[in-house]
Coordinates of N, CA and C in Angstrom, one line a residue:
L1140 N 111.3 92.6 97.5 CA 111.6 94.5 98.3 C 111.0 93.8 99.8
R1141 N 112.5 94.0 100.6 CA 112.2 93.8 102.0 C 112.4 95.0 102.5
Q1142 N 111.6 95.2 104.1 CA 112.9 97.1 104.2 C 113.1 96.0 106.0
Y1143 N 113.8 96.9 106.7 CA 114.8 96.5 107.4 C 114.4 97.7 109.0
P1144 N 115.2 97.3 110.1 CA 114.5 97.8 110.8 C 114.7 99.4 110.5
S1145 N 116.3 100.0 110.2 CA 115.9 101.6 109.3 C 115.2 102.2 108.4
D1146 N 114.8 101.2 108.1 CA 113.4 101.4 106.2 C 114.7 101.6 105.3
T1147 N 115.5 101.2 105.5 CA 116.8 101.1 104.0 C 115.7 99.7 102.9
T1148 N 115.3 100.6 101.7 CA 115.0 99.7 100.9 C 116.3 99.4 99.9
L1149 N 116.0 98.4 99.9 CA 117.3 97.4 98.8 C 117.0 97.3 97.7
I1150 N 116.2 97.1 96.9 CA 116.0 96.7 95.5 C 115.0 97.8 95.2
D1151 N 115.5 98.8 94.2 CA 114.7 99.4 93.5 C 113.7 98.8 92.1
S1152 N 112.7 98.7 92.4 CA 112.1 97.4 91.6 C 111.5 98.2 90.1
S1153 N 111.3 99.6 90.1 CA 111.3 100.6 89.0 C 111.0 100.4 88.1
D1154 N 112.1 99.5 87.5 CA 112.7 99.4 86.2 C 113.2 98.3 86.0
I1155 N 112.4 97.0 86.5 CA 113.3 95.6 86.3 C 112.5 94.7 86.2
I1156 N 112.6 93.7 85.7 CA 111.9 92.3 85.5 C 111.1 91.6 86.0
G1157 N 113.0 91.3 87.0 CA 112.8 90.1 87.9 C 111.8 90.4 89.5
S1158 N 111.9 89.1 89.8 CA 111.0 89.5 91.5 C 111.5 88.6 92.2
G1159 N 110.8 88.7 93.7 CA 111.6 88.0 94.6 C 112.4 87.8 95.5
A1160 N 113.3 88.6 94.5 CA 114.8 88.4 95.7 C 114.7 89.1 97.0
V1161 N 115.6 88.9 98.3 CA 115.5 89.4 99.3 C 117.3 89.5 99.4
L1162 N 117.1 90.0 100.2 CA 118.8 90.4 101.3 C 118.4 91.0 102.2
D1163 N 120.3 90.7 102.5 CA 119.6 90.7 104.3 C 121.1 91.8 104.4
V1164 N 120.9 92.7 105.1 CA 122.3 93.9 105.4 C 122.8 93.8 107.0
I1165 N 124.0 93.8 106.8 CA 124.7 93.6 108.7 C 125.0 94.8 108.8
M1166 N 124.6 95.5 110.1 CA 125.1 97.0 109.8 C 126.7 96.8 111.2
T1167 N 127.3 97.4 111.2 CA 128.4 97.8 112.3 C 128.2 99.1 112.6
G1168 N 128.2 99.9 114.1 CA 128.1 101.6 114.3 C 127.1 102.0 113.4
D1169 N 127.3 102.5 112.2 CA 126.3 103.5 111.4 C 126.3 103.3 110.1
A1170 N 127.1 102.0 109.8 CA 127.9 101.4 108.3 C 126.9 100.5 108.0
I1171 N 126.6 100.2 106.9 CA 126.3 98.2 106.2 C 127.5 98.3 106.0
T1172 N 127.7 96.9 106.9 CA 129.7 96.4 106.1 C 129.4 95.2 105.6
S1173 N 128.2 94.5 105.4 CA 127.6 93.6 104.4 C 126.3 93.5 103.7
V1174 N 125.6 93.2 102.2 CA 124.8 92.7 101.7 C 124.8 91.4 101.5
S1175 N 123.7 89.9 102.5 CA 123.8 88.7 101.8 C 122.7 88.0 101.0
I1176 N 122.6 87.7 100.3 CA 121.1 87.1 99.8 C 120.6 86.1 100.3
V1177 N 119.7 86.6 101.0 CA 118.7 85.7 101.4 C 117.9 84.5 100.4
N1178 N 117.0 85.3 99.6 CA 116.2 84.7 98.3 C 116.6 85.5 96.8
A1179 N 117.4 84.4 96.3 CA 117.8 85.0 95.1 C 117.0 86.2 94.0
G1180 N 115.9 85.1 94.3 CA 114.4 85.5 93.2 C 114.5 84.7 91.7
A1181 N 114.2 85.2 91.0 CA 113.7 84.8 89.5 C 113.4 85.7 88.2
G1182 N 113.4 85.4 87.2 CA 113.4 86.4 85.9 C 113.9 87.8 85.9
Y1183 N 115.0 88.2 86.7 CA 115.9 89.4 86.6 C 116.5 89.2 85.2
A1184 N 116.0 89.8 83.7 CA 117.1 89.7 83.1 C 118.2 90.7 82.5
S1185 N 118.4 91.8 83.9 CA 120.3 92.1 84.1 C 119.7 92.5 85.3
A1186 N 121.0 92.9 86.3 CA 120.8 93.1 87.2 C 120.2 94.3 88.1
P1187 N 120.0 94.4 88.9 CA 118.8 95.0 89.4 C 119.3 96.5 89.9
V1188 N 118.9 98.1 90.2 CA 120.0 99.0 91.0 C 119.6 98.9 92.6
L1189 N 120.8 98.2 93.2 CA 120.5 98.4 95.0 C 120.3 100.0 95.3
T1190 N 119.1 100.6 95.9 CA 119.2 101.5 96.6 C 119.2 101.2 97.7
F1191 N 119.9 102.3 98.8 CA 119.6 102.6 100.2 C 118.7 104.1 100.4
T1192 N 117.9 103.6 100.9 CA 117.0 104.5 101.5 C 116.2 104.8 103.1
G1193 N 116.8 105.5 103.6 CA 116.0 106.3 104.7 C 116.7 105.5 106.1
G1194 N 116.4 105.1 107.3 CA 117.1 105.2 108.2 C 117.7 106.2 108.8
G1195 N 117.9 107.5 108.1 CA 118.7 108.6 108.1 C 119.8 108.8 107.2
G1196 N 120.9 107.4 107.0 CA 122.0 107.8 106.6 C 122.2 108.2 105.1
G1197 N 123.3 107.6 104.2 CA 123.6 108.5 102.8 C 124.3 107.4 102.0
G1198 N 125.0 107.8 101.2 CA 126.1 107.6 101.1 C 126.3 105.3 100.6
A1199 N 125.6 105.0 100.6 CA 126.1 103.2 100.9 C 125.7 103.4 99.5
A1200 N 126.5 102.6 98.7 CA 125.9 101.8 97.6 C 126.3 100.4 97.2
A1201 N 125.6 99.2 96.7 CA 126.2 97.6 95.9 C 126.0 97.7 94.8
T1202 N 126.4 96.6 93.9 CA 126.2 96.4 92.9 C 125.4 94.8 93.2
A1203 N 124.7 94.3 92.4 CA 124.2 92.7 91.7 C 125.2 92.3 91.0
T1204 N 124.9 90.7 90.7 CA 125.4 90.5 89.6 C 124.3 89.6 89.6
V1205 N 123.4 89.0 88.1 CA 122.7 88.2 87.8 C 123.0 86.8 87.2
T1206 N 123.1 85.9 87.2 CA 123.5 84.6 86.6 C 122.3 83.5 86.1
N1207 N 121.7 83.4 84.9 CA 120.9 82.4 84.9 C 119.3 83.2 85.3
G1208 N 119.1 84.6 85.5 CA 117.6 84.9 85.4 C 118.0 85.4 87.3
K1209 N 119.0 85.1 88.3 CA 118.7 85.1 89.9 C 120.1 86.0 90.1
I1210 N 119.6 86.2 91.3 CA 121.0 87.3 91.4 C 121.9 86.5 92.7
S1211 N 123.3 86.6 92.4 CA 124.2 85.8 92.5 C 125.3 86.2 92.9
A1212 N 125.4 87.0 93.3 CA 126.8 87.8 94.2 C 125.6 89.3 94.4
V1213 N 126.0 90.0 95.4 CA 126.0 91.6 95.7 C 127.1 92.0 96.4
S1214 N 128.5 93.2 95.5 CA 129.2 93.8 96.1 C 128.6 95.0 96.8
L1215 N 129.4 95.0 97.9 CA 129.1 96.3 98.9 C 130.0 97.3 98.2
T1216 N 130.0 98.8 97.1 CA 131.1 99.0 97.0 C 131.3 100.7 98.3
S1217 N 129.9 101.1 99.1 CA 130.3 102.0 100.2 C 129.1 101.4 101.4
G1218 N 129.8 101.8 101.9 CA 129.4 101.1 103.8 C 127.8 102.5 103.4
G1219 N 128.3 103.6 103.3 CA 127.8 104.5 104.1 C 127.8 105.5 105.2
Y1220 N 127.6 106.1 105.8 CA 127.3 106.8 106.8 C 125.8 107.5 107.4
S1221 N 125.7 107.3 109.0 CA 124.9 107.5 109.3 C 123.6 107.1 109.5
Y1222 N 123.4 105.7 108.9 CA 122.5 104.9 109.6 C 122.7 104.7 110.6
N1223 N 121.6 104.6 111.5 CA 121.2 104.1 112.2 C 120.3 102.8 112.9
Q1224 N 120.4 102.1 113.2 CA 119.3 101.3 114.0 C 118.8 101.8 115.2
G1225 N 119.6 102.0 116.2 CA 119.4 102.0 117.7 C 119.4 100.7 118.6
S1226 N 119.8 101.2 119.8 CA 119.6 99.8 120.0 C 119.4 100.1 121.9
G1227 N 118.4 98.8 122.3 CA 118.4 99.1 124.2 C 116.8 99.1 124.2
A1228 N 116.1 99.0 123.4 CA 114.7 99.1 123.3 C 114.1 97.4 123.6
A1229 N 113.5 97.7 125.0 CA 112.7 95.8 125.6 C 111.6 95.8 125.3
A1230 N 110.3 95.4 125.5 CA 109.4 94.7 126.0 C 109.2 93.6 126.1
T1231 N 107.6 93.3 126.5 CA 107.0 92.5 127.3 C 105.6 92.6 126.9
A1232 N 106.0 91.2 126.2 CA 103.9 91.0 125.5 C 103.0 90.2 127.1
T1233 N 102.0 90.0 126.5 CA 101.0 89.3 127.6 C 99.9 89.0 126.9
V1234 N 100.0 87.1 126.6 CA 98.7 86.6 126.0 C 98.1 86.0 126.9
S1235 N 96.7 86.2 126.4 CA 95.8 85.9 127.7 C 94.5 84.6 126.5
N1236 N 95.1 83.6 126.7 CA 94.0 82.1 126.0 C 94.3 82.4 124.6
G1237 N 95.6 82.6 124.6 CA 96.4 82.2 122.8 C 96.5 83.7 122.3
V1238 N 95.6 84.6 123.2 CA 95.6 85.8 122.1 C 96.6 87.2 122.9
L1239 N 97.1 87.7 121.8 CA 98.2 89.3 122.1 C 97.1 90.1 122.7
V1240 N 97.1 90.2 124.2 CA 96.7 91.5 124.4 C 96.9 92.6 124.7
S1241 N 98.5 92.6 124.9 CA 99.2 94.0 125.3 C 100.8 93.7 125.2
I1242 N 101.1 94.9 125.1 CA 103.0 94.6 124.9 C 103.2 95.8 126.0
A1243 N 103.9 95.7 126.7 CA 104.5 97.1 127.5 C 106.1 97.1 127.3
V1244 N 106.3 98.5 127.2 CA 107.5 98.9 126.5 C 108.4 99.2 128.5
A1245 N 109.6 98.4 128.2 CA 109.8 98.6 129.6 C 111.1 99.2 129.7
S1246 N 112.0 99.1 128.2 CA 112.9 100.3 127.7 C 113.1 101.0 126.3
G1247 N 113.1 102.6 126.2 CA 112.8 102.8 124.8 C 113.8 103.0 124.4
G1248 N 114.7 102.4 124.7 CA 116.5 102.4 124.1 C 116.9 103.9 123.3
T1249 N 118.0 103.5 123.2 CA 118.1 104.9 122.9 C 118.7 105.4 121.2
G1250 N 119.0 106.2 120.3 CA 119.5 106.4 118.8 C 118.3 105.8 117.9
Y1251 N 117.2 105.9 118.2 CA 116.7 105.3 117.0 C 115.6 106.7 116.5
R1252 N 116.3 106.7 114.8 CA 115.5 107.6 113.7 C 114.5 107.3 113.2
V1253 N 114.0 106.4 113.4 CA 112.4 105.9 112.7 C 112.1 104.7 113.6
P1254 N 110.9 103.9 113.4 CA 110.6 103.0 114.2 C 111.1 102.0 113.7
P1255 N 111.7 100.9 114.8 CA 112.3 99.8 114.3 C 111.4 98.4 114.0
E1256 N 111.9 97.5 113.6 CA 110.8 96.7 112.9 C 110.8 95.8 114.4
V1257 N 109.4 95.4 114.8 CA 109.6 94.4 116.1 C 109.1 93.4 115.6
T1258 N 109.7 91.9 116.0 CA 109.6 90.8 115.4 C 109.0 89.8 117.1
L1259 N 108.0 89.5 116.9 CA 107.7 88.3 118.2 C 107.7 87.2 117.8
S1260 N 108.4 86.8 119.2 CA 108.9 85.4 119.0 C 108.5 84.9 120.2
C1261 N 108.6 83.6 120.7 CA 108.3 82.7 121.9 C 109.1 81.8 122.5

């Protein structure tokens, strides 16, 4: 299970046996335009139900194909509507003696419906 900036849950694991699949969502505007397999997982006896939740949107749908216990393909059947990741946020991190001591928001950006996922990189 992997969460995206829009808090979009991709795999509903409540009634499947396999695990470990990680999918990546690509968005254009406010719709999901593709779903790719980052990690196919293992142990799937049947295709998991792919459910998109959160992010303020709705209507997205996709089906998974399982081959030899792994997710081998994902087909996006509807990109949905009103999913929005927002844009333009910027921040500066301050490091002292190898320790992150503060993060200052330089710009709050626009269009965020839920808190974005933040990744720090050097």
